[in-house]
CSV table of C-alpha atoms in Angstrom, one decimal:
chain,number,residue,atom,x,y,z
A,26,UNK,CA,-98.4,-47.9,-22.9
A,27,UNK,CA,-99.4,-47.7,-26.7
A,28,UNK,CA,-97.7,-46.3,-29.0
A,29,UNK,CA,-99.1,-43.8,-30.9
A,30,UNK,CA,-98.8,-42.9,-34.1
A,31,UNK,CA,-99.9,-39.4,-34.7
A,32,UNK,CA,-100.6,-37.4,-37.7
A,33,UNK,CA,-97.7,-36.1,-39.8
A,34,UNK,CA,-96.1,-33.1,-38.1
A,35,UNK,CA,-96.2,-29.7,-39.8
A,36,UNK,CA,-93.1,-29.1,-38.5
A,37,UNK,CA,-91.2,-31.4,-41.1
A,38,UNK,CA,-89.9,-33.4,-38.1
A,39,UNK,CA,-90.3,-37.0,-36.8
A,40,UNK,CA,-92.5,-38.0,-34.6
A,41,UNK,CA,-92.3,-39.8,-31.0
A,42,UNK,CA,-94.5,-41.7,-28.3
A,43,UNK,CA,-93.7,-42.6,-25.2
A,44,UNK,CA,-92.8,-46.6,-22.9
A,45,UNK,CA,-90.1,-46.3,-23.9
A,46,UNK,CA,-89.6,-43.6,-26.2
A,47,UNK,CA,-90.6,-44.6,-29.5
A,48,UNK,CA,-89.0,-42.3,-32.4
A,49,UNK,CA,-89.9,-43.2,-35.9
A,50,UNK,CA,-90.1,-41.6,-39.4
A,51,UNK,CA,-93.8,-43.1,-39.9
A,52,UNK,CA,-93.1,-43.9,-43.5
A,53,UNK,CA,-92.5,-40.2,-44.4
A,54,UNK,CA,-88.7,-40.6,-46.0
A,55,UNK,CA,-88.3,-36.6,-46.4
A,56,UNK,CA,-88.4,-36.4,-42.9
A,57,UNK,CA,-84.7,-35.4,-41.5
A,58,UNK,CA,-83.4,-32.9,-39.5
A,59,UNK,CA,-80.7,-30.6,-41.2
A,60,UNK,CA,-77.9,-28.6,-40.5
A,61,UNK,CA,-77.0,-29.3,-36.6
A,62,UNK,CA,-73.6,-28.3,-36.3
A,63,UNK,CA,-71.1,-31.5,-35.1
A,64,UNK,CA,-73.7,-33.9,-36.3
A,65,UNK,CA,-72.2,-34.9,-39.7
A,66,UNK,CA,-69.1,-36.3,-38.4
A,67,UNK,CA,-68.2,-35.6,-34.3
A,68,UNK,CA,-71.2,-36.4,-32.5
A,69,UNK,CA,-72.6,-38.9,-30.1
A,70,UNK,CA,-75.7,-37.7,-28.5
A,71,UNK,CA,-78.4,-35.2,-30.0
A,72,UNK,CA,-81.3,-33.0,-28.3
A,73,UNK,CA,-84.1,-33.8,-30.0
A,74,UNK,CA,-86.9,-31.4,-30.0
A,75,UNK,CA,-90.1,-33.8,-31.2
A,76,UNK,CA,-94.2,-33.7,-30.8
A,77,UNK,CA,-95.1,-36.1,-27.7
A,78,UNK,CA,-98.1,-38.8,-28.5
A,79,UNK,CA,-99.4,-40.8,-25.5
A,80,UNK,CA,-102.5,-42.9,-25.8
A,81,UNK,CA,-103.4,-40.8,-28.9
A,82,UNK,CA,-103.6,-37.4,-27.3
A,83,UNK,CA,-101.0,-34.8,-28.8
A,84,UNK,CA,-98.9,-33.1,-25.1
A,85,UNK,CA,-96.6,-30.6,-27.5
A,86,UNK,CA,-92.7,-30.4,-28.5
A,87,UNK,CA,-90.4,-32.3,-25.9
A,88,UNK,CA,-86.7,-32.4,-25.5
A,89,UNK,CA,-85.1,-36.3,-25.2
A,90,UNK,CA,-81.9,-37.0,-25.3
A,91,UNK,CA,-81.1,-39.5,-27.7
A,92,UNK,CA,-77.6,-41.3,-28.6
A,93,UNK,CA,-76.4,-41.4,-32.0
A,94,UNK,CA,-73.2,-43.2,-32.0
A,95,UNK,CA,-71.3,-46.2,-30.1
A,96,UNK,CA,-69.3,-44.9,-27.7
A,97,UNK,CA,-66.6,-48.0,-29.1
A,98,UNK,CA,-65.7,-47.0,-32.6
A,99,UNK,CA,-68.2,-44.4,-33.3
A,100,UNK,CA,-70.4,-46.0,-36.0
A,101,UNK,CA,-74.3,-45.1,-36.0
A,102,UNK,CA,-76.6,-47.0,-33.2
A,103,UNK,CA,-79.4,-49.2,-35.0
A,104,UNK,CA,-82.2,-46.9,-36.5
A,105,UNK,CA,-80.5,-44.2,-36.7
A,106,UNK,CA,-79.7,-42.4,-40.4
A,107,UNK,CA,-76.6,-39.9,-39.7
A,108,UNK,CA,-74.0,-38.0,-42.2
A,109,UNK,CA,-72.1,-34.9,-43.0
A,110,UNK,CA,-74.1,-32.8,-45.5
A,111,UNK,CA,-71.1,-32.0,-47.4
A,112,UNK,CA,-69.4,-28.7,-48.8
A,113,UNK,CA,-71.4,-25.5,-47.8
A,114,UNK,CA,-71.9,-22.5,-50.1
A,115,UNK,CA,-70.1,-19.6,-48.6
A,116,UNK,CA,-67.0,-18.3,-47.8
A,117,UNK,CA,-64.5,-21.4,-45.7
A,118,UNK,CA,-66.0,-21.0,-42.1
A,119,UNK,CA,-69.1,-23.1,-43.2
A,120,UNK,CA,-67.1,-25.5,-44.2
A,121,UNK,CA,-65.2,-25.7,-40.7
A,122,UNK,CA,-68.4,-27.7,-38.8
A,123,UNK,CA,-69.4,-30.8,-39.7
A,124,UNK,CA,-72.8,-29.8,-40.4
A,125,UNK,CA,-75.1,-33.2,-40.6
A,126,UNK,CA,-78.6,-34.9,-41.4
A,127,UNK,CA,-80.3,-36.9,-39.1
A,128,UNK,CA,-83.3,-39.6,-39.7
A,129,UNK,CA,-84.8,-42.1,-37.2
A,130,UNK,CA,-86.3,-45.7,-38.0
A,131,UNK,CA,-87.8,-47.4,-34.9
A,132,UNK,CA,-85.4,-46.0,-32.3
A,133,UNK,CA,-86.5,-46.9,-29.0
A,134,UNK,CA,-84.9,-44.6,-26.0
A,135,UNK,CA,-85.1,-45.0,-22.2
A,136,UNK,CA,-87.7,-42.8,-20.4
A,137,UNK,CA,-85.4,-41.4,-18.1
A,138,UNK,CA,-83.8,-39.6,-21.2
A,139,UNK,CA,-86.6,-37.3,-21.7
A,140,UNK,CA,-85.7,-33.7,-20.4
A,141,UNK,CA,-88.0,-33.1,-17.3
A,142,UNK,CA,-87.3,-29.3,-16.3
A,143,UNK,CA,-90.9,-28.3,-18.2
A,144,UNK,CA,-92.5,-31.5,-18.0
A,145,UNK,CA,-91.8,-34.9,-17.6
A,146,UNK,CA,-94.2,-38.4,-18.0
A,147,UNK,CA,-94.2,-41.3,-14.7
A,148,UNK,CA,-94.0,-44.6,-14.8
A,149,UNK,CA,-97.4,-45.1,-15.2
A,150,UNK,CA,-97.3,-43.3,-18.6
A,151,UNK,CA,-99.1,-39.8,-17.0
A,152,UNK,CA,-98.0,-36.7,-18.5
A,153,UNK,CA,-97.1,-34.3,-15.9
A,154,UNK,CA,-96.4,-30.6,-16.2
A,155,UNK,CA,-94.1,-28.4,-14.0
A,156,UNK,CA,-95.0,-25.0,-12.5
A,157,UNK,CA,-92.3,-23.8,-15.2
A,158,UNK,CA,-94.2,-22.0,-17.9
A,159,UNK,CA,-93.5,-23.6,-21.0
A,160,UNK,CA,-92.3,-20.1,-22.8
A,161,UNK,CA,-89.1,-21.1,-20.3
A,162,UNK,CA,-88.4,-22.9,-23.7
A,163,UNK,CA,-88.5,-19.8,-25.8
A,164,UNK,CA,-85.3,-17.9,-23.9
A,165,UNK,CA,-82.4,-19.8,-26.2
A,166,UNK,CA,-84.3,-18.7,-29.3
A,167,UNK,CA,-85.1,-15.4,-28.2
A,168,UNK,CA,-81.5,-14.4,-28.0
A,169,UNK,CA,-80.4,-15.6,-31.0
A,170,UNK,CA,-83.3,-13.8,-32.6
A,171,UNK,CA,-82.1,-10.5,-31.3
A,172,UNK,CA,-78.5,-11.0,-32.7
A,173,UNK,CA,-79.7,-11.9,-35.7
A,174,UNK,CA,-81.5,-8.4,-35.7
A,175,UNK,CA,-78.4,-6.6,-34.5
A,176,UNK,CA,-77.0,-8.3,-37.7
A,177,UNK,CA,-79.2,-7.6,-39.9
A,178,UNK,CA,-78.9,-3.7,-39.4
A,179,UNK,CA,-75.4,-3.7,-39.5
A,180,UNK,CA,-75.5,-5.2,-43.2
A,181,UNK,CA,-78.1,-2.9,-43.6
A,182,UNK,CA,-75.9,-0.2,-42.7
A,183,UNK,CA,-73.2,-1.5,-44.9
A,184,UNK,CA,-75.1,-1.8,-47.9
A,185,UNK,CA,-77.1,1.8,-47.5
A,186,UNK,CA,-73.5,3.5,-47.1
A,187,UNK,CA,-71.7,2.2,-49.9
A,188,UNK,CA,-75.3,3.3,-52.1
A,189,UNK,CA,-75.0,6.9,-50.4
A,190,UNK,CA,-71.5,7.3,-51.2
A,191,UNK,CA,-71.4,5.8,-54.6
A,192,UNK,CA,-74.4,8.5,-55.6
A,193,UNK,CA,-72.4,11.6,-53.7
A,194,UNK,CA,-69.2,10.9,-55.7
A,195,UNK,CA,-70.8,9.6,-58.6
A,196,UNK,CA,-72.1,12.3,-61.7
A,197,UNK,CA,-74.0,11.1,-65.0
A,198,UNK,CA,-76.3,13.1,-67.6
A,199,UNK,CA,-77.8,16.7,-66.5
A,200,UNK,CA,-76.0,20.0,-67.7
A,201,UNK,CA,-76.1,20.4,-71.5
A,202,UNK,CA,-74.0,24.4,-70.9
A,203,UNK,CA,-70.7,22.1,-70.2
A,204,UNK,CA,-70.9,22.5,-66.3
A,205,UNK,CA,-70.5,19.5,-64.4
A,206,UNK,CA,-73.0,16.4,-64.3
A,207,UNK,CA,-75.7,15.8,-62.4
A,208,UNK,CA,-74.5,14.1,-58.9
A,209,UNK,CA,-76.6,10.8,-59.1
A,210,UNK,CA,-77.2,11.5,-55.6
A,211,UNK,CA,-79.3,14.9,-56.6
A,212,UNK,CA,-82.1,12.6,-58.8
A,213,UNK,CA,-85.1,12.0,-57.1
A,214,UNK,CA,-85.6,8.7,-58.4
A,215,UNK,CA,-82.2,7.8,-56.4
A,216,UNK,CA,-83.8,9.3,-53.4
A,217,UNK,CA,-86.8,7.6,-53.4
A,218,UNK,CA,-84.7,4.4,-53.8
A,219,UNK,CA,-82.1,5.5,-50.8
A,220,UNK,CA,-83.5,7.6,-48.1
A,221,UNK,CA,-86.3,5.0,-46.9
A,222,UNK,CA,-83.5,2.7,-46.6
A,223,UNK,CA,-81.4,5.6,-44.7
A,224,UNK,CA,-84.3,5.6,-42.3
A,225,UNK,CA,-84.4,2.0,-42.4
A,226,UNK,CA,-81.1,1.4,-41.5
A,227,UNK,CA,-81.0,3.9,-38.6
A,228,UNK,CA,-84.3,2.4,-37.0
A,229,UNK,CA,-82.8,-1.4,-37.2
A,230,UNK,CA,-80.0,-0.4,-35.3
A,231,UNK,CA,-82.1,1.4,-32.6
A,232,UNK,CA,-84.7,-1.5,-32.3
A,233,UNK,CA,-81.8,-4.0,-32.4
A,234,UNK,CA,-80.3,-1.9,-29.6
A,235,UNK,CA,-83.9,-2.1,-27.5
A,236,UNK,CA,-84.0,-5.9,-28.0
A,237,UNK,CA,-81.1,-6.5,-26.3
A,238,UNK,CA,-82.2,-4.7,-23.3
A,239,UNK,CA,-85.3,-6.9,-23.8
A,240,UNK,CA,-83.8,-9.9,-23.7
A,241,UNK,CA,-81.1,-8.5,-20.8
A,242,UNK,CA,-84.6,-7.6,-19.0
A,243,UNK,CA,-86.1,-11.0,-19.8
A,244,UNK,CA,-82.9,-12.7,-18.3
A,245,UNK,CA,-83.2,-10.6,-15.0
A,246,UNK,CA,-86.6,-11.2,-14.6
A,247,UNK,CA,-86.6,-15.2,-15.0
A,248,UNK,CA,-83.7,-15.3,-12.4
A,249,UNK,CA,-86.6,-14.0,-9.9
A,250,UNK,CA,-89.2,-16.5,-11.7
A,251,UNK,CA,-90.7,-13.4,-13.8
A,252,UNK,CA,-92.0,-15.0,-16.7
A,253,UNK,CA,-94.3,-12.2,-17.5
A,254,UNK,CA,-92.4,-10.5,-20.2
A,255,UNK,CA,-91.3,-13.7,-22.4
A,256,UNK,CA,-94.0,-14.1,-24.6
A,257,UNK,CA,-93.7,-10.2,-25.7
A,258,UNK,CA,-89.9,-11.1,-26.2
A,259,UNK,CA,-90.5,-14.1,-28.3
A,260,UNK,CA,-93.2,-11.9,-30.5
A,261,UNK,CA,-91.2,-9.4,-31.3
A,262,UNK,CA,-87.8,-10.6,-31.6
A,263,UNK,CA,-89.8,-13.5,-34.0
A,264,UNK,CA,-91.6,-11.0,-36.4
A,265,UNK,CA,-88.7,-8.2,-36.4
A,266,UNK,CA,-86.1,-10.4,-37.1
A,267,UNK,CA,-88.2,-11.5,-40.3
A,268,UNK,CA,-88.6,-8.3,-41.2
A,269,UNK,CA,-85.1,-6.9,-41.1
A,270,UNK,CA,-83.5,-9.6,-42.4
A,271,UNK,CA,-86.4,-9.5,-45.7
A,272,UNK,CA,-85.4,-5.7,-45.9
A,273,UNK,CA,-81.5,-6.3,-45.6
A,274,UNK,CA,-81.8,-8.8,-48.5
A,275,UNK,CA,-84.1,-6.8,-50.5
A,276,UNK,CA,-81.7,-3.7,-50.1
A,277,UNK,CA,-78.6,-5.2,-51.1
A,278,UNK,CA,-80.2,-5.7,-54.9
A,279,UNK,CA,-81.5,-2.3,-54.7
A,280,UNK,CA,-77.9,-1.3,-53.9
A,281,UNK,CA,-76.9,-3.0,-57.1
A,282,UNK,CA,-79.3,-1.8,-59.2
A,283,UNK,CA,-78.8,1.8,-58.0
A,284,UNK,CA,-75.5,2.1,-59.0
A,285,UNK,CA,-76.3,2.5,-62.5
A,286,UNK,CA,-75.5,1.3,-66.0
A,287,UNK,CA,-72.1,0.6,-64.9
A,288,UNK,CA,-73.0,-1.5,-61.6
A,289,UNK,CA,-75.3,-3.4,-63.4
A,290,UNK,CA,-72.7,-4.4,-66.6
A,291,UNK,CA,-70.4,-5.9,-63.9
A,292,UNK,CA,-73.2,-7.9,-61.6
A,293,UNK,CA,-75.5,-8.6,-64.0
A,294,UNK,CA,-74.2,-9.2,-67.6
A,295,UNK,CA,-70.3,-9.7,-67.1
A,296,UNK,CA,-70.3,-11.9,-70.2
A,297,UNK,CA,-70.4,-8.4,-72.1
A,298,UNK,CA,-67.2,-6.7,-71.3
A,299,UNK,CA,-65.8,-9.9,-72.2
């Protein structure tokens, strides 16, 4: 069986052929993979998700399992580049997991250690597909996608609240007969800033809510070999966890900048009520 040696991957990850599994970083040295947890330090095997080359025709992303480590005193197999990517920004549970970085040169891995559930390749070196669509592969990511939604609106929530309150409680400028100030809350510059994200914030938690019994529905379905609804999953738990996470982030500066001259002394000039 050749190996193949296909183009670089838009993915930014290695590549691999097949008899026996050939994984190699082709010459690209940027290519690593980054951030598995238990990598950096703990260990031994690793999934590897890759593109599949045989005889120069391109059959997708695979799953092989590959061994990273003796099983004797735990030092790196031949070929294979592996470390902790040291101390993570954030507060200390990043720093709990041994987050690593992985890189392959010339690893060669039995056949037999390719994951065969979707699709698996014979002795003869024939690539052979299962009557298990190949969205099977999507379920994992679909239901982390649809937690990271439900996430999402709850700091969504957070940040919209403490915005709303602040401008209810807060008063500058307005009367010049000595009555009380103007509640920030009342300018309509403030509520052009806060009410879309109001809404916002109320429809994140009610689509986060519906992907869940999405996914729930997905899970049900592919106990009976329903497959039907998975791709509609993966599409929208892929472009609406984009979106409220891009919102969320966005919000949080408006938050900041909303809360006026004072808000915007302490985040973004500190030096000057030193």
């Amino acid at each position: 069986m050749d190996q193949a040696v296909p183009p670089r991957s838009d993915l930014g990850e290695e590549e691999a052929s097949v008899f026996r599994i050939f994984i190699d970083e082709l010459g690209y040295g940027d290519l690593h993979w980054w951030w598995p947890g238990v990598l950096g330090k703990v260990s031994t095997h690793a999934v590897v998700y890759t593109r599949l080359i045989i005889d120069e025709k391109y059959y997708g992303i695979n799953g092989f399992v590959v061994q990273l480590r003796t099983l004797d005193d735990h030092s790196p197999l031949p070929g294979i580049v592996v470390g902790d990517i040291g101390m993570k920004f954030g507060n200390g549970a990043y720093n709990t997991i041994d987050n690593g970085v992985l890189q392959f040169d010339h690893v060669h891995i039995p056949r037999n250690q390719m994951l065969v559930r979707v699709s698996q390749v014979t002795r003869e070196g024939k690539y052979v597909q299962s009557d298990v669509p190949r969205w099977l592969l999507y379920g994992t990511i679909v239901y982390v996608r649809q937690t990271i939604v439900s996430d999402a609106s709850k700091a969504l929530s957070r940040a919209v609240c403490i915005a709303v309150r602040y401008s209810c409680v807060c008063r500058q400028f307005g009367s010049q007969d000595g009555s009380s100030e103007t509640q920030v809350i009342d300018y309509k510059t403030q509520q052009s800033r806060l009410f879309p994200l109001l809404a916002s914030a109320y429809a994140f938690r009610f689509v986060g809510q519906w992907l869940k019994w999405l996914y729930n529905d997905v899970r049900r379905r592919l106990r009976a070999n329903d497959f039907s609804t998975l791709p509609e999953a993966h599409a929208c738990t892929a472009g609406l966890k984009s979106l409220t996470t891009s919102v969320t982030t966005s919000t949080w500066k408006i938050v900041i900048i909303s809360k006026f001259f004072d808000c915007i002394i302490i985040w973004l000039r500190p030096e000057d009520e030193e």
